[in-house]
Amino acid sequence: MNFEELGLSPEILKAIEECGYTEPTPIQAKAIPPILMTRDVLGLAQTGTGKTASFILPMLEILYGGRAKARMPRSLILEPTRELAAQVAENFDQYGKYHKLNKALLVGGESVAEQTKILDRGADVLIATPGRLLDLFERGAILLNDIKILVIDEADRMLDMGFIPDIEKIISFVPPIRQTLLFSATMPKEIKGLADKLLSNPKEISVAPAASPAETVEQFLVWSHPKQKRETLEQLIRQENVKNAFVFCNRKRDIDGLAQWLSKKGYAVAGLHGDMPQTKRYEVLDRFKEDKITLMVCSDVAARGLDVAGVSHVFNFDVPMHADDYVHRIGRTGRAGMKGRAWTLAAKGGDDIKFVKSIEKLINREIPVEKVGGGADKSEPAKTYKAEAVPQKAEKPRRDQKPPQKKRDERSKNQSRRQDHDDRANVTGFGDDVPDFFGR
Ligand code: AMP
């Protein structure tokens, strides 16, 4: 199968050739023909499978020829996080290079006035996080009556982040006669229910996960004294021939301190977490992509979906408390068939042993324990140091914990909830629905 056989126009074929794509991925081969036939699609696929092009390419074909009116976009792509929305917008620019279609990227943390100006000029495609879209809608900056194609991407993650009520609200503003495409990595019953409500006679498509981290990422575990983790990390960085790396911390407040400490050691380093202004987040990501930054110290906001080519290493400065976060974190390396190495630093004596066990249960294998400087570590970590546990706290309350009661007016309550959602790092809620990344 090649792209010509999918019925794409010469402009798109040229753009994807320039991206270096020679043949469609399985999701593209399966999804593009029914989308071009204006059918609804329910796609079970995760990032890394070429999913974004599978909906953007046919959307470009369908929208080409028409014209957007001011404030009345013709299609809407909903993404759970600002980073994913920005990535989709970037893909739209690449694939739509030879089409004169306008897009508007509507995410929190950026100027509303600027976004309103873009909407005034007329946008064919809106790429938005639910919170900012609703804010703009409520301000009257946008009308959704002309939406002909609606894409709900990463639906299970939207569910984890508590976005489903916002999505249902948005849907009540778009016309009932439209084409709807819904993509999700897993299909929990809430998403199945949403799909049944939203899609009409959909073409159901399912593709295997992209190459699992187990195949392309070598994994290692190092037990460290809790007070020496920074030094242990630095030793690892020195011994590992790091081209570039994500360094994941569990707590936002640790990120800046660790980044500063590494910077003083002479590394090109930056921090990335959800409390940073959006422009700064993009700037840092761009510098990392351009190899101006070697080490990106980050929260789980960077763990899912971010596609940076050729990242050589992932270091988990903290063992993630939720096993599925581990799989997402290490999946930032070893992408597109390249090899990667992932090191996890565990603190002796505390809860880390419990978290490591739950990761090993999920991935169905033991992570080899190494000593810094090389060689397997045969010591018994839990017994070596006692009662030196580092307190492990989530950045945000989990879904099953009650948030503190605060009286706020409806608008500011919604706004702050939406901002939180864009970086609810440790809330996953995948539970038993974790996809089988390891081919079991
Ligand atoms: P996605 O699943 O959309 O996040 O895409 C994952 C990665 O695959 C991105 O880096 C895309 O640029 C790349 N990609 C998408 N389609 C193809 C293709 N047909 N051939 C090669 N790479 C692709």
Short mmCIF file of C-alpha atoms in Angstrom, two decimals, residues 149-436:
data_model
loop_
_atom_site.label_atom_id
_atom_site.label_comp_id
_atom_site.label_asym_id
_atom_site.label_seq_id
_atom_site.Cartn_x
_atom_site.Cartn_y
_atom_site.Cartn_z
CA ILE A 149 -15.66 17.60 11.25
CA LEU A 150 -15.08 16.99 14.94
CA VAL A 151 -12.05 15.05 16.17
CA ILE A 152 -11.77 13.91 19.78
CA ASP A 153 -8.22 12.74 20.20
CA GLU A 154 -6.79 10.81 23.16
CA ALA A 155 -10.29 10.29 24.54
CA ASP A 156 -9.16 8.05 27.40
CA ARG A 157 -6.75 10.68 28.56
CA MET A 158 -9.53 13.26 28.43
CA LEU A 159 -11.41 10.93 30.77
CA ASP A 160 -8.44 10.65 33.15
CA MET A 161 -8.22 14.40 33.29
CA GLY A 162 -11.90 14.88 34.03
CA PHE A 163 -12.65 16.54 30.68
CA ILE A 164 -15.66 14.47 29.66
CA PRO A 165 -18.26 16.98 31.00
CA ASP A 166 -16.47 19.75 29.05
CA ILE A 167 -16.48 17.59 25.92
CA GLU A 168 -20.19 16.89 26.30
CA LYS A 169 -20.82 20.61 26.69
CA ILE A 170 -18.80 21.40 23.55
CA ILE A 171 -20.70 18.76 21.61
CA SER A 172 -23.99 20.38 22.51
CA PHE A 173 -22.75 23.49 20.63
CA VAL A 174 -21.72 21.76 17.39
CA PRO A 175 -24.25 20.77 14.72
CA PRO A 176 -25.71 17.25 15.07
CA ILE A 177 -25.03 16.61 11.39
CA ARG A 178 -21.29 16.37 11.16
CA GLN A 179 -18.48 13.86 10.77
CA THR A 180 -17.01 12.69 14.07
CA LEU A 181 -13.69 10.93 14.60
CA LEU A 182 -12.81 9.59 18.03
CA PHE A 183 -9.40 8.18 18.90
CA SER A 184 -8.41 6.50 22.12
CA ALA A 185 -5.52 4.30 23.25
CA THR A 186 -7.84 2.21 25.41
CA MET A 187 -11.58 1.73 25.49
CA PRO A 188 -12.88 2.01 29.06
CA LYS A 189 -16.64 1.80 29.37
CA GLU A 190 -17.06 5.58 29.74
CA ILE A 191 -15.36 6.14 26.38
CA LYS A 192 -17.37 3.36 24.75
CA GLY A 193 -20.49 5.09 26.09
CA LEU A 194 -19.35 8.45 24.72
CA ALA A 195 -18.58 6.88 21.35
CA ASP A 196 -22.01 5.22 21.20
CA LYS A 197 -23.61 8.60 21.87
CA LEU A 198 -21.50 10.64 19.45
CA LEU A 199 -20.73 8.46 16.49
CA SER A 200 -23.13 7.33 13.86
CA ASN A 201 -22.44 3.92 12.32
CA PRO A 202 -18.69 4.38 12.78
CA LYS A 203 -15.98 2.45 11.05
CA GLU A 204 -14.15 0.78 13.91
CA ILE A 205 -10.40 0.60 13.52
CA SER A 206 -7.85 -0.87 15.86
CA VAL A 207 -4.10 -1.00 15.46
CA ALA A 208 -1.38 -2.57 17.53
CA PRO A 209 0.61 -0.20 19.71
CA ALA A 210 3.73 1.27 18.15
CA ALA A 211 6.94 -0.67 18.86
CA SER A 212 6.83 -1.26 22.59
CA PRO A 213 9.43 0.38 24.80
CA ALA A 214 10.40 -3.15 25.83
CA GLU A 215 11.83 -3.76 22.38
CA THR A 216 13.67 -0.51 21.88
CA VAL A 217 14.45 0.78 25.37
CA GLU A 218 17.02 -0.84 27.65
CA GLN A 219 15.90 -0.40 31.23
CA PHE A 220 17.94 -0.21 34.41
CA LEU A 221 17.31 0.43 38.07
CA VAL A 222 19.75 1.98 40.53
CA TRP A 223 19.23 2.01 44.29
CA SER A 224 20.54 5.17 45.85
CA HIS A 225 20.69 6.69 49.29
CA PRO A 226 17.77 9.15 49.24
CA LYS A 227 20.08 12.05 50.05
CA GLN A 228 22.53 11.19 47.32
CA LYS A 229 20.19 10.91 44.37
CA ARG A 230 21.49 14.06 42.69
CA GLU A 231 25.06 12.78 42.82
CA THR A 232 23.95 9.34 41.62
CA LEU A 233 22.13 10.95 38.71
CA GLU A 234 25.15 12.98 37.75
CA GLN A 235 27.40 9.95 37.85
CA LEU A 236 24.97 8.14 35.58
CA ILE A 237 24.83 11.05 33.15
CA ARG A 238 28.61 11.10 33.01
CA GLN A 239 28.95 7.37 32.47
CA GLU A 240 26.14 7.08 29.92
CA ASN A 241 27.27 9.12 26.91
CA VAL A 242 24.03 11.09 26.94
CA LYS A 243 23.09 12.92 23.75
CA ASN A 244 19.93 14.31 25.31
CA ALA A 245 17.58 13.16 28.02
CA PHE A 246 14.32 13.69 29.83
CA VAL A 247 14.82 13.66 33.61
CA PHE A 248 11.47 13.01 35.28
CA CYS A 249 10.65 14.17 38.81
CA ASN A 250 7.45 13.29 40.66
CA ARG A 251 7.06 16.74 42.23
CA LYS A 252 7.02 20.06 40.44
CA ARG A 253 8.81 21.76 43.30
CA ASP A 254 11.87 19.53 42.82
CA ILE A 255 12.24 20.41 39.16
CA ASP A 256 13.73 23.88 39.38
CA GLY A 257 16.12 22.89 42.20
CA LEU A 258 17.44 19.89 40.31
CA ALA A 259 17.70 21.85 37.05
CA GLN A 260 19.71 24.58 38.80
CA TRP A 261 21.96 22.03 40.45
CA LEU A 262 22.68 20.32 37.11
CA SER A 263 23.21 23.67 35.45
CA LYS A 264 25.87 24.55 38.04
CA LYS A 265 27.57 21.29 37.13
CA GLY A 266 27.88 22.64 33.60
CA TYR A 267 25.01 20.89 31.77
CA ALA A 268 22.73 22.62 29.27
CA VAL A 269 19.53 22.08 31.19
CA ALA A 270 16.00 23.45 31.49
CA GLY A 271 12.91 22.64 33.53
CA LEU A 272 9.44 21.92 32.16
CA HIS A 273 6.26 21.73 34.22
CA GLY A 274 2.69 22.89 34.10
CA ASP A 275 3.14 25.97 36.29
CA MET A 276 5.33 27.62 33.66
CA PRO A 277 3.77 30.11 31.25
CA GLN A 278 2.84 28.47 27.98
CA THR A 279 5.23 30.53 25.88
CA LYS A 280 8.08 29.43 28.11
CA ARG A 281 6.98 25.78 27.80
CA TYR A 282 7.06 25.96 24.00
CA GLU A 283 10.37 27.80 24.03
CA VAL A 284 11.98 25.15 26.24
CA LEU A 285 10.62 22.32 24.09
CA ASP A 286 11.89 24.00 20.93
CA ARG A 287 15.35 24.46 22.43
CA PHE A 288 15.38 20.81 23.45
CA LYS A 289 14.32 19.74 19.94
CA GLU A 290 17.07 21.95 18.48
CA ASP A 291 19.66 20.27 20.76
CA LYS A 292 20.36 23.53 22.57
CA ILE A 293 19.34 21.83 25.81
CA THR A 294 20.75 18.45 26.74
CA LEU A 295 18.75 17.70 29.86
CA MET A 296 15.07 18.44 30.24
CA VAL A 297 14.06 18.15 33.88
CA CYS A 298 10.31 17.71 33.81
CA SER A 299 7.10 16.52 35.41
CA ASP A 300 4.79 13.94 33.87
CA VAL A 301 3.41 16.74 31.69
CA ALA A 302 6.15 15.64 29.28
CA ALA A 303 5.54 11.92 29.72
CA ARG A 304 2.76 11.26 27.25
CA GLY A 305 2.59 11.78 23.56
CA LEU A 306 5.48 14.22 23.19
CA ASP A 307 7.40 13.23 20.14
CA VAL A 308 11.00 14.44 20.17
CA ALA A 309 13.12 12.55 17.69
CA GLY A 310 16.31 10.81 18.79
CA VAL A 311 16.19 11.26 22.57
CA SER A 312 18.97 8.98 23.83
CA HIS A 313 18.00 8.64 27.50
CA VAL A 314 15.27 8.89 30.07
CA PHE A 315 16.19 9.21 33.74
CA ASN A 316 13.52 8.75 36.34
CA PHE A 317 14.93 10.85 39.17
CA ASP A 318 11.95 9.53 41.15
CA VAL A 319 10.23 6.20 40.67
CA PRO A 320 6.80 7.07 39.30
CA MET A 321 4.04 6.24 41.75
CA HIS A 322 1.75 4.92 39.03
CA ALA A 323 3.14 2.09 36.98
CA ASP A 324 1.62 3.25 33.70
CA ASP A 325 3.45 6.60 34.05
CA TYR A 326 6.67 4.58 33.94
CA VAL A 327 5.72 3.12 30.57
CA HIS A 328 4.86 6.55 29.21
CA ARG A 329 8.04 8.14 30.57
CA ILE A 330 10.44 5.57 29.14
CA GLY A 331 8.57 5.72 25.83
CA ARG A 332 10.07 9.20 25.26
CA THR A 333 13.24 7.41 24.16
CA GLY A 334 13.68 4.50 21.78
CA ARG A 335 11.20 6.07 19.36
CA ALA A 336 10.84 5.44 15.63
CA GLY A 337 12.92 2.23 15.81
CA MET A 338 15.90 3.91 17.49
CA LYS A 339 17.50 2.52 20.62
CA GLY A 340 17.13 4.25 23.97
CA ARG A 341 18.19 3.74 27.55
CA ALA A 342 16.06 4.39 30.61
CA TRP A 343 17.46 4.56 34.12
CA THR A 344 15.32 4.70 37.22
CA LEU A 345 16.73 5.95 40.52
CA ALA A 346 15.04 4.38 43.49
CA ALA A 347 15.54 5.59 47.05
CA LYS A 348 16.57 2.94 49.49
CA GLY A 349 14.40 2.39 52.51
CA GLY A 350 11.14 4.10 51.53
CA ASP A 351 8.09 3.34 49.43
CA ASP A 352 10.05 3.06 46.20
CA ILE A 353 10.36 -0.69 46.54
CA LYS A 354 6.57 -0.90 46.42
CA PHE A 355 6.38 1.33 43.32
CA VAL A 356 9.13 -0.65 41.58
CA LYS A 357 7.27 -3.90 42.29
CA SER A 358 4.07 -2.54 40.78
CA ILE A 359 5.96 -1.38 37.66
CA GLU A 360 7.56 -4.79 37.31
CA LYS A 361 4.17 -6.43 37.64
CA LEU A 362 2.77 -4.23 34.88
CA ILE A 363 5.64 -4.75 32.48
CA ASN A 364 5.86 -8.41 33.42
CA ARG A 365 9.60 -8.40 33.93
CA GLU A 366 12.21 -7.39 36.46
CA ILE A 367 14.16 -4.22 35.75
CA PRO A 368 17.85 -5.14 35.97
CA VAL A 369 19.46 -3.53 39.02
CA GLU A 370 22.80 -1.89 38.28
CA LYS A 371 25.46 -0.23 40.39
CA VAL A 372 26.61 3.20 39.34
CA GLY A 373 29.87 2.68 37.54
CA GLY A 374 28.72 -0.66 36.14
CA GLY A 375 27.91 -4.14 37.31
CA ALA A 376 24.81 -5.70 38.78
CA ASP A 377 23.84 -4.57 42.29
CA LYS A 378 23.15 -7.63 44.40
CA SER A 379 22.56 -5.79 47.69
CA GLU A 380 19.13 -5.89 49.25
CA PRO A 381 17.86 -2.32 48.94
CA ALA A 382 15.04 -2.37 51.42
CA LYS A 383 17.28 -3.58 54.24
CA THR A 384 20.27 -1.36 53.66
CA TYR A 385 18.75 1.88 54.89
CA LYS A 386 15.78 2.12 57.18
CA ALA A 387 13.26 4.85 57.80
CA GLU A 388 14.79 7.26 55.33
CA ALA A 389 11.80 7.39 53.11
CA VAL A 390 11.43 10.49 51.03
CA PRO A 391 7.83 11.61 51.41
CA GLN A 392 6.06 10.80 48.16
CA LYS A 393 3.22 13.10 47.35
CA ALA A 394 1.28 13.60 44.18
CA GLU A 395 1.46 17.04 42.52
CA LYS A 396 -2.30 17.21 42.40
CA PRO A 397 -5.02 15.35 44.23
CA ARG A 398 -6.01 12.10 42.60
CA ARG A 399 -9.47 11.75 41.19
CA ASP A 400 -10.53 9.62 44.11
CA GLN A 401 -9.45 12.20 46.69
CA LYS A 402 -11.74 15.02 47.65
CA PRO A 403 -10.37 18.45 46.70
CA PRO A 404 -10.58 21.12 49.41
CA GLN A 405 -13.95 22.84 49.50
CA LYS A 406 -13.68 26.41 48.30
CA LYS A 407 -16.38 28.81 47.40
CA ARG A 408 -15.60 30.38 44.09
CA ASP A 409 -17.81 31.85 41.49
CA GLU A 410 -18.63 29.45 38.67
CA ARG A 411 -16.40 31.09 36.10
CA SER A 412 -13.17 31.22 38.10
CA LYS A 413 -13.85 27.72 39.40
CA ASN A 414 -14.11 26.41 35.85
CA GLN A 415 -11.06 28.30 34.74
CA SER A 416 -8.81 27.07 37.50
CA ARG A 417 -10.09 23.52 37.03
CA ARG A 418 -9.25 23.68 33.34
CA GLN A 419 -5.79 25.06 33.98
CA ASP A 420 -5.10 22.25 36.44
CA HIS A 421 -6.22 19.70 33.92
CA ASP A 422 -3.57 20.74 31.46
CA ASP A 423 -0.95 19.47 33.87
CA ARG A 424 -2.56 16.90 36.08
CA ALA A 425 0.65 15.02 36.06
CA ASN A 426 0.02 12.13 38.33
CA VAL A 427 -3.61 11.44 37.68
CA THR A 428 -4.02 8.58 35.30
CA GLY A 429 -6.85 6.34 36.29
CA PHE A 430 -5.95 3.79 33.62
CA GLY A 431 -6.22 1.04 36.22
CA ASP A 432 -6.79 -2.27 34.54
CA ASP A 433 -7.26 -0.60 31.18
CA VAL A 434 -3.54 -0.08 30.72
CA PRO A 435 -2.81 -1.11 27.16
CA ASP A 436 -0.52 -4.01 26.73
#
